[in-house]
PDB file of C-alpha atoms in Angstrom:
ATOM      1  CA  ALA A 591       1.953  15.607  15.079  1.00 70.00           C
ATOM      2  CA  GLN A 592       2.314  11.914  14.493  1.00 80.00           C
ATOM      3  CA  THR A 593       0.748   9.729  17.141  1.00 89.00           C
ATOM      4  CA  VAL A 594       0.225   6.043  17.834  1.00 94.00           C
ATOM      5  CA  THR A 595      -2.678   4.826  19.935  1.00 96.00           C
ATOM      6  CA  GLN A 596      -3.164   1.434  21.515  1.00 97.00           C
ATOM      7  CA  SER A 597      -6.588   1.433  23.112  1.00 95.00           C
ATOM      8  CA  GLN A 598      -6.242  -1.827  25.060  1.00 96.00           C
ATOM      9  CA  PRO A 599      -3.953  -1.391  28.072  1.00 96.00           C
ATOM     10  CA  GLU A 600      -4.343  -5.047  29.054  1.00 97.00           C
ATOM     11  CA  MET A 601      -5.622  -8.220  27.443  1.00 97.00           C
ATOM     12  CA  SER A 602      -5.650 -11.887  28.245  1.00 97.00           C
ATOM     13  CA  VAL A 603      -6.112 -14.998  26.143  1.00 97.00           C
ATOM     14  CA  GLN A 604      -6.227 -18.702  26.773  1.00 97.00           C
ATOM     15  CA  GLU A 605      -3.355 -20.783  25.535  1.00 97.00           C
ATOM     16  CA  ALA A 606      -3.869 -22.009  21.942  1.00 97.00           C
ATOM     17  CA  GLU A 607      -6.501 -19.371  21.209  1.00 97.00           C
ATOM     18  CA  THR A 608      -6.261 -16.339  18.942  1.00 98.00           C
ATOM     19  CA  VAL A 609      -6.011 -12.735  20.094  1.00 98.00           C
ATOM     20  CA  THR A 610      -5.949  -9.427  18.242  1.00 98.00           C
ATOM     21  CA  LEU A 611      -4.203  -6.320  19.520  1.00 98.00           C
ATOM     22  CA  SER A 612      -5.309  -2.950  18.160  1.00 98.00           C
ATOM     23  CA  CYS A 613      -3.212  -0.030  16.986  1.00 98.00           C
ATOM     24  CA  THR A 614      -4.173   3.182  15.239  1.00 97.00           C
ATOM     25  CA  TYR A 615      -1.918   5.954  14.080  1.00 95.00           C
ATOM     26  CA  ASP A 616      -2.182   9.430  12.710  1.00 92.00           C
ATOM     27  CA  THR A 617      -0.081  10.866   9.918  1.00 88.00           C
ATOM     28  CA  SER A 618      -0.425  12.938   6.786  1.00 87.00           C
ATOM     29  CA  GLU A 619       2.472  11.134   5.119  1.00 87.00           C
ATOM     30  CA  SER A 620       1.979   8.440   2.499  1.00 86.00           C
ATOM     31  CA  ASN A 621       5.345   6.708   2.903  1.00 87.00           C
ATOM     32  CA  TYR A 622       5.795   5.109   6.285  1.00 89.00           C
ATOM     33  CA  TYR A 623       6.554   1.883   8.093  1.00 91.00           C
ATOM     34  CA  LEU A 624       4.782   0.144  10.920  1.00 94.00           C
ATOM     35  CA  PHE A 625       6.168  -2.297  13.448  1.00 95.00           C
ATOM     36  CA  TRP A 626       5.100  -4.444  16.342  1.00 97.00           C
ATOM     37  CA  TYR A 627       7.615  -5.015  19.119  1.00 97.00           C
ATOM     38  CA  LYS A 628       7.298  -7.443  22.001  1.00 97.00           C
ATOM     39  CA  GLN A 629       8.760  -6.800  25.440  1.00 96.00           C
ATOM     40  CA  PRO A 630       8.646  -9.881  27.703  1.00 95.00           C
ATOM     41  CA  PRO A 631       9.403  -9.685  31.427  1.00 91.00           C
ATOM     42  CA  SER A 632      13.104  -9.845  30.573  1.00 90.00           C
ATOM     43  CA  ARG A 633      12.465  -6.304  29.157  1.00 91.00           C
ATOM     44  CA  GLN A 634      14.281  -7.071  25.918  1.00 92.00           C
ATOM     45  CA  MET A 635      12.553  -5.342  22.992  1.00 94.00           C
ATOM     46  CA  ILE A 636      12.022  -7.868  20.205  1.00 95.00           C
ATOM     47  CA  LEU A 637      10.808  -7.069  16.715  1.00 94.00           C
ATOM     48  CA  VAL A 638       7.751  -9.166  15.885  1.00 95.00           C
ATOM     49  CA  ILE A 639       6.656  -7.942  12.477  1.00 94.00           C
ATOM     50  CA  ARG A 640       6.897  -4.990  10.108  1.00 92.00           C
ATOM     51  CA  GLN A 641       4.680  -3.539   7.367  1.00 92.00           C
ATOM     52  CA  GLU A 642       5.478  -1.076   4.619  1.00 88.00           C
ATOM     53  CA  ALA A 643       2.652   1.347   3.900  1.00 88.00           C
ATOM     54  CA  TYR A 644       3.040   0.945   0.147  1.00 86.00           C
ATOM     55  CA  LYS A 645       2.393  -2.778   0.346  1.00 85.00           C
ATOM     56  CA  GLN A 646      -1.229  -3.828   0.264  1.00 83.00           C
ATOM     57  CA  GLN A 647      -0.504  -7.371   1.333  1.00 88.00           C
ATOM     58  CA  ASN A 648      -0.616  -7.925   5.073  1.00 92.00           C
ATOM     59  CA  ALA A 649       2.643  -9.083   6.628  1.00 90.00           C
ATOM     60  CA  THR A 650       2.845 -12.468   8.327  1.00 91.00           C
ATOM     61  CA  GLU A 651       5.519 -14.094  10.463  1.00 91.00           C
ATOM     62  CA  ASN A 652       4.609 -17.608  11.528  1.00 95.00           C
ATOM     63  CA  ARG A 653       1.829 -17.262  14.132  1.00 97.00           C
ATOM     64  CA  PHE A 654       1.860 -13.471  13.888  1.00 97.00           C
ATOM     65  CA  SER A 655      -0.001 -11.522  11.230  1.00 96.00           C
ATOM     66  CA  VAL A 656      -1.252  -8.000  10.798  1.00 96.00           C
ATOM     67  CA  ASN A 657      -4.419  -6.448   9.480  1.00 96.00           C
ATOM     68  CA  PHE A 658      -3.256  -3.242   7.841  1.00 95.00           C
ATOM     69  CA  GLN A 659      -6.083  -0.873   6.932  1.00 94.00           C
ATOM     70  CA  LYS A 660      -4.385   2.165   5.423  1.00 93.00           C
ATOM     71  CA  ALA A 661      -7.489   4.275   4.902  1.00 93.00           C
ATOM     72  CA  ALA A 662      -8.544   3.708   8.485  1.00 94.00           C
ATOM     73  CA  LYS A 663      -4.949   4.133   9.724  1.00 94.00           C
ATOM     74  CA  SER A 664      -5.242   0.878  11.593  1.00 96.00           C
ATOM     75  CA  PHE A 665      -2.559  -1.754  12.155  1.00 96.00           C
ATOM     76  CA  SER A 666      -3.728  -4.627  14.336  1.00 97.00           C
ATOM     77  CA  LEU A 667      -1.671  -7.656  15.344  1.00 98.00           C
ATOM     78  CA  LYS A 668      -3.182 -11.126  15.373  1.00 98.00           C
ATOM     79  CA  ILE A 669      -1.508 -13.865  17.362  1.00 98.00           C
ATOM     80  CA  SER A 670      -2.706 -17.338  16.501  1.00 97.00           C
ATOM     81  CA  ASP A 671      -2.270 -20.445  18.651  1.00 97.00           C
ATOM     82  CA  SER A 672      -1.171 -18.306  21.602  1.00 97.00           C
ATOM     83  CA  GLN A 673       1.658 -19.708  23.694  1.00 97.00           C
ATOM     84  CA  LEU A 674       2.710 -18.976  27.248  1.00 97.00           C
ATOM     85  CA  GLY A 675       5.870 -17.384  25.881  1.00 96.00           C
ATOM     86  CA  ASP A 676       3.772 -14.760  24.124  1.00 97.00           C
ATOM     87  CA  THR A 677       3.058 -13.145  27.494  1.00 97.00           C
ATOM     88  CA  ALA A 678       4.581  -9.673  27.148  1.00 97.00           C
ATOM     89  CA  MET A 679       4.003  -6.003  26.517  1.00 97.00           C
ATOM     90  CA  TYR A 680       3.343  -5.331  22.857  1.00 98.00           C
ATOM     91  CA  PHE A 681       4.237  -1.973  21.343  1.00 97.00           C
ATOM     92  CA  CYS A 682       3.058  -0.647  18.027  1.00 97.00           C
ATOM     93  CA  ALA A 683       5.545   1.720  16.375  1.00 95.00           C
ATOM     94  CA  PHE A 684       5.437   4.050  13.416  1.00 90.00           C
ATOM     95  CA  MET A 685       8.222   5.580  11.370  1.00 89.00           C
ATOM     96  CA  THR A 686       8.221   8.076   8.495  1.00 85.00           C
ATOM     97  CA  PRO A 687      11.460   8.520   6.537  1.00 81.00           C
ATOM     98  CA  ALA A 688      10.466  12.107   5.811  1.00 76.00           C
ATOM     99  CA  TYR A 689      10.746  12.829   9.527  1.00 73.00           C
ATOM    100  CA  GLY A 690      14.065  11.087   9.973  1.00 75.00           C
ATOM    101  CA  GLN A 691      14.655   7.737  11.583  1.00 75.00           C
ATOM    102  CA  ASN A 692      12.501   8.458  14.648  1.00 80.00           C
ATOM    103  CA  PHE A 693      10.149   5.765  15.818  1.00 88.00           C
ATOM    104  CA  VAL A 694       6.937   6.835  17.493  1.00 90.00           C
ATOM    105  CA  PHE A 695       5.802   4.177  19.936  1.00 92.00           C
ATOM    106  CA  GLY A 696       2.343   3.549  21.294  1.00 94.00           C
ATOM    107  CA  PRO A 697       1.762   3.136  25.044  1.00 94.00           C
ATOM    108  CA  GLY A 698       1.687  -0.643  24.794  1.00 95.00           C
ATOM    109  CA  THR A 699      -0.745  -3.489  25.483  1.00 97.00           C
ATOM    110  CA  ARG A 700       0.033  -5.959  28.240  1.00 97.00           C
ATOM    111  CA  LEU A 701      -0.906  -9.435  27.027  1.00 98.00           C
ATOM    112  CA  SER A 702      -1.237 -12.363  29.383  1.00 97.00           C
ATOM    113  CA  VAL A 703      -1.529 -15.872  27.977  1.00 97.00           C
ATOM    114  CA  LEU A 704      -3.307 -18.080  30.472  1.00 97.00           C
ATOM    115  CA  PRO A 705      -2.692 -21.835  30.771  1.00 95.00           C
TER     116      PRO A 705
ATOM    117  CA  ASP B 576      26.083 -11.484  15.670  1.00 64.00           C
ATOM    118  CA  ALA B 577      26.114 -10.594  19.358  1.00 81.00           C
ATOM    119  CA  GLY B 578      23.365  -8.021  19.007  1.00 93.00           C
ATOM    120  CA  VAL B 579      23.377  -4.620  20.667  1.00 96.00           C
ATOM    121  CA  ILE B 580      25.384  -4.687  23.872  1.00 97.00           C
ATOM    122  CA  GLN B 581      24.715  -2.361  26.789  1.00 97.00           C
ATOM    123  CA  SER B 582      26.525  -1.931  30.059  1.00 97.00           C
ATOM    124  CA  PRO B 583      25.946  -1.915  32.890  1.00 97.00           C
ATOM    125  CA  ARG B 584      22.678  -3.857  33.074  1.00 96.00           C
ATOM    126  CA  HIS B 585      21.845  -2.281  36.397  1.00 97.00           C
ATOM    127  CA  GLU B 586      23.099   0.912  37.981  1.00 97.00           C
ATOM    128  CA  VAL B 587      22.248   2.268  41.388  1.00 97.00           C
ATOM    129  CA  THR B 588      23.643   5.650  42.293  1.00 97.00           C
ATOM    130  CA  GLU B 589      23.036   8.532  44.622  1.00 97.00           C
ATOM    131  CA  MET B 590      21.569  11.830  43.596  1.00 97.00           C
ATOM    132  CA  GLY B 591      24.232  14.203  42.328  1.00 97.00           C
ATOM    133  CA  GLN B 592      26.557  11.503  41.025  1.00 97.00           C
ATOM    134  CA  GLU B 593      27.637  11.162  37.429  1.00 97.00           C
ATOM    135  CA  VAL B 594      26.285   8.171  35.528  1.00 98.00           C
ATOM    136  CA  THR B 595      27.636   6.814  32.255  1.00 98.00           C
ATOM    137  CA  LEU B 596      25.745   4.262  30.205  1.00 98.00           C
ATOM    138  CA  ARG B 597      27.483   2.443  27.391  1.00 98.00           C
ATOM    139  CA  CYS B 598      26.370   0.901  24.134  1.00 98.00           C
ATOM    140  CA  LYS B 599      27.957  -1.160  21.383  1.00 98.00           C
ATOM    141  CA  PRO B 600      25.735  -1.305  18.281  1.00 97.00           C
ATOM    142  CA  ILE B 601      25.494  -4.194  15.873  1.00 94.00           C
ATOM    143  CA  SER B 602      28.545  -4.211  13.642  1.00 94.00           C
ATOM    144  CA  GLY B 603      27.889  -2.438  10.352  1.00 91.00           C
ATOM    145  CA  HIS B 604      24.818  -0.556  11.524  1.00 91.00           C
ATOM    146  CA  ASP B 605      24.898   3.130  10.747  1.00 90.00           C
ATOM    147  CA  TYR B 606      22.184   4.437  13.052  1.00 92.00           C
ATOM    148  CA  LEU B 607      22.230   4.422  16.836  1.00 95.00           C
ATOM    149  CA  PHE B 608      19.397   5.457  19.112  1.00 96.00           C
ATOM    150  CA  TRP B 609      19.067   6.108  22.834  1.00 97.00           C
ATOM    151  CA  TYR B 610      15.637   5.660  24.451  1.00 96.00           C
ATOM    152  CA  ARG B 611      14.307   6.042  27.968  1.00 97.00           C
ATOM    153  CA  GLN B 612      11.408   3.943  29.253  1.00 96.00           C
ATOM    154  CA  THR B 613       9.302   4.831  32.269  1.00 94.00           C
ATOM    155  CA  MET B 614       5.863   3.785  33.414  1.00 90.00           C
ATOM    156  CA  MET B 615       4.573   7.332  33.186  1.00 90.00           C
ATOM    157  CA  ARG B 616       5.972   8.351  29.814  1.00 89.00           C
ATOM    158  CA  GLY B 617       6.524   5.052  28.015  1.00 90.00           C
ATOM    159  CA  LEU B 618       9.322   4.854  25.462  1.00 92.00           C
ATOM    160  CA  GLU B 619      10.913   8.173  24.616  1.00 91.00           C
ATOM    161  CA  LEU B 620      13.593   8.793  22.020  1.00 92.00           C
ATOM    162  CA  LEU B 621      16.385  10.840  23.545  1.00 95.00           C
ATOM    163  CA  ILE B 622      18.850  11.173  20.680  1.00 95.00           C
ATOM    164  CA  TYR B 623      20.001   9.384  17.573  1.00 94.00           C
ATOM    165  CA  PHE B 624      23.177   9.290  15.529  1.00 95.00           C
ATOM    166  CA  ASN B 625      23.906   8.561  11.893  1.00 92.00           C
ATOM    167  CA  ASN B 626      27.451   7.565  11.054  1.00 93.00           C
ATOM    168  CA  ASN B 627      28.562   8.783  14.494  1.00 95.00           C
ATOM    169  CA  VAL B 628      27.018  12.242  14.003  1.00 95.00           C
ATOM    170  CA  PRO B 629      24.139  13.365  16.256  1.00 95.00           C
ATOM    171  CA  ILE B 630      21.100  14.008  14.076  1.00 92.00           C
ATOM    172  CA  ASP B 631      18.286  14.748  16.488  1.00 91.00           C
ATOM    173  CA  ASP B 632      18.762  15.438  20.186  1.00 93.00           C
ATOM    174  CA  SER B 633      15.425  17.151  20.734  1.00 91.00           C
ATOM    175  CA  GLY B 634      14.411  14.423  23.146  1.00 91.00           C
ATOM    176  CA  MET B 635      17.282  15.002  25.543  1.00 94.00           C
ATOM    177  CA  PRO B 636      15.523  16.267  28.659  1.00 87.00           C
ATOM    178  CA  GLU B 637      17.999  18.898  29.751  1.00 84.00           C
ATOM    179  CA  ASP B 638      21.621  19.892  29.860  1.00 90.00           C
ATOM    180  CA  ARG B 639      22.365  17.271  32.470  1.00 95.00           C
ATOM    181  CA  PHE B 640      22.143  14.692  29.695  1.00 97.00           C
ATOM    182  CA  SER B 641      24.796  14.291  27.031  1.00 97.00           C
ATOM    183  CA  ALA B 642      25.565  11.602  24.471  1.00 98.00           C
ATOM    184  CA  LYS B 643      28.597  10.871  22.365  1.00 97.00           C
ATOM    185  CA  MET B 644      29.540   8.439  19.654  1.00 97.00           C
ATOM    186  CA  PRO B 645      33.316   8.620  19.194  1.00 97.00           C
ATOM    187  CA  ASN B 646      33.346   5.755  16.695  1.00 95.00           C
ATOM    188  CA  ALA B 647      31.034   3.361  14.894  1.00 95.00           C
ATOM    189  CA  SER B 648      31.193   0.729  17.612  1.00 95.00           C
ATOM    190  CA  PHE B 649      30.684   2.715  20.796  1.00 96.00           C
ATOM    191  CA  SER B 650      28.353   5.291  22.294  1.00 98.00           C
ATOM    192  CA  THR B 651      27.820   6.725  25.754  1.00 98.00           C
ATOM    193  CA  LEU B 652      24.950   8.462  27.472  1.00 98.00           C
ATOM    194  CA  LYS B 653      26.008  10.528  30.447  1.00 98.00           C
ATOM    195  CA  ILE B 654      23.905  12.084  33.164  1.00 97.00           C
ATOM    196  CA  GLN B 655      25.602  14.662  35.355  1.00 96.00           C
ATOM    197  CA  PRO B 656      24.380  15.332  37.978  1.00 96.00           C
ATOM    198  CA  SER B 657      21.845  12.550  38.305  1.00 96.00           C
ATOM    199  CA  GLU B 658      18.450  13.064  39.967  1.00 96.00           C
ATOM    200  CA  PRO B 659      15.847  10.603  41.268  1.00 96.00           C
ATOM    201  CA  ARG B 660      13.524  11.466  38.374  1.00 95.00           C
ATOM    202  CA  ASP B 661      16.143  10.055  35.987  1.00 96.00           C
ATOM    203  CA  SER B 662      15.363   6.569  37.295  1.00 97.00           C
ATOM    204  CA  ALA B 663      14.269   4.547  34.261  1.00 97.00           C
ATOM    205  CA  VAL B 664      15.340   1.848  31.849  1.00 97.00           C
ATOM    206  CA  TYR B 665      17.618   3.211  29.166  1.00 98.00           C
ATOM    207  CA  PHE B 666      17.749   1.391  25.848  1.00 98.00           C
ATOM    208  CA  CYS B 667      20.202   1.619  23.039  1.00 97.00           C
ATOM    209  CA  ALA B 668      19.122   0.492  19.577  1.00 96.00           C
ATOM    210  CA  SER B 669      20.786   0.336  16.193  1.00 94.00           C
ATOM    211  CA  SER B 670      19.637   0.002  12.613  1.00 91.00           C
ATOM    212  CA  LEU B 671      21.028  -0.229   9.130  1.00 86.00           C
ATOM    213  CA  ARG B 672      20.045   1.768   6.140  1.00 77.00           C
ATOM    214  CA  THR B 673      21.611   0.167   3.083  1.00 60.00           C
ATOM    215  CA  SER B 674      23.398   2.168   0.442  1.00 48.00           C
ATOM    216  CA  GLY B 675      21.145   3.865  -2.057  1.00 44.00           C
ATOM    217  CA  GLY B 676      18.750   4.931   0.652  1.00 48.00           C
ATOM    218  CA  VAL B 677      16.614   1.822   0.693  1.00 51.00           C
ATOM    219  CA  GLY B 678      16.635   0.127   4.028  1.00 54.00           C
ATOM    220  CA  SER B 679      14.581  -1.992   6.285  1.00 69.00           C
ATOM    221  CA  TYR B 680      14.449   0.574   9.119  1.00 82.00           C
ATOM    222  CA  GLU B 681      14.038  -2.031  11.829  1.00 86.00           C
ATOM    223  CA  GLN B 682      15.661  -1.043  15.079  1.00 91.00           C
ATOM    224  CA  TYR B 683      17.406  -3.711  17.114  1.00 93.00           C
ATOM    225  CA  PHE B 684      17.423  -3.067  20.819  1.00 95.00           C
ATOM    226  CA  GLY B 685      19.917  -3.854  23.502  1.00 96.00           C
ATOM    227  CA  PRO B 686      18.863  -5.404  26.814  1.00 95.00           C
ATOM    228  CA  GLY B 687      18.627  -2.012  28.506  1.00 97.00           C
ATOM    229  CA  THR B 688      20.200  -0.483  31.598  1.00 97.00           C
ATOM    230  CA  ARG B 689      17.983  -0.118  34.645  1.00 97.00           C
ATOM    231  CA  LEU B 690      19.073   3.070  36.398  1.00 98.00           C
ATOM    232  CA  THR B 691      18.006   3.818  39.937  1.00 98.00           C
ATOM    233  CA  VAL B 692      18.935   7.172  41.457  1.00 97.00           C
ATOM    234  CA  THR B 693      18.361   7.392  45.203  1.00 96.00           C
TER     235      THR B 693
END
């Protein structure tokens, strides 16, 4: 079975500081994709960043970057210069084309950015 | 692009009533997904379609749930009869897999429908 684990149910960070959210996954496949989604209080699910397993280079999107450790099956999200608008639930998701288009989501990490 | 559109945004109904949730995917997308989100179970995939054809409905909880996609721009999720345990936020998402099989796989979510069954 493919699973996604987010071991930090809640985190907080001061505005302008950096925070890292953890995600680990389990799969026997070699071709897969990883995603981080953000869900603010509005409940809209917003794609933050994606990573292809075959790419060694870590993905970055402005203040968001990932640390992808394939051997360790780890996919952490780093948020730099945290802003109040980053307050949200963050979901790590995993998808293997061999298993169809299904996303497997982790349980989420609730991040609070404090002024 | 308007994004994925869902209606209604909120639905309150009594146990036993029929509920229909609606979704319009992003134009040109060929995959459509229905998810349910609850505090206890998180995000669960209910069913997904490819080119209007249901591919995997293993997540549909029971026969009370049904989903259709009569055309590329419209899908419905129906619950009949509804029960209090169906109370949740229901999301629709769509994605595009480009021709040749290479695609980005990102799913774009609608705003969700908050369903409350009393």
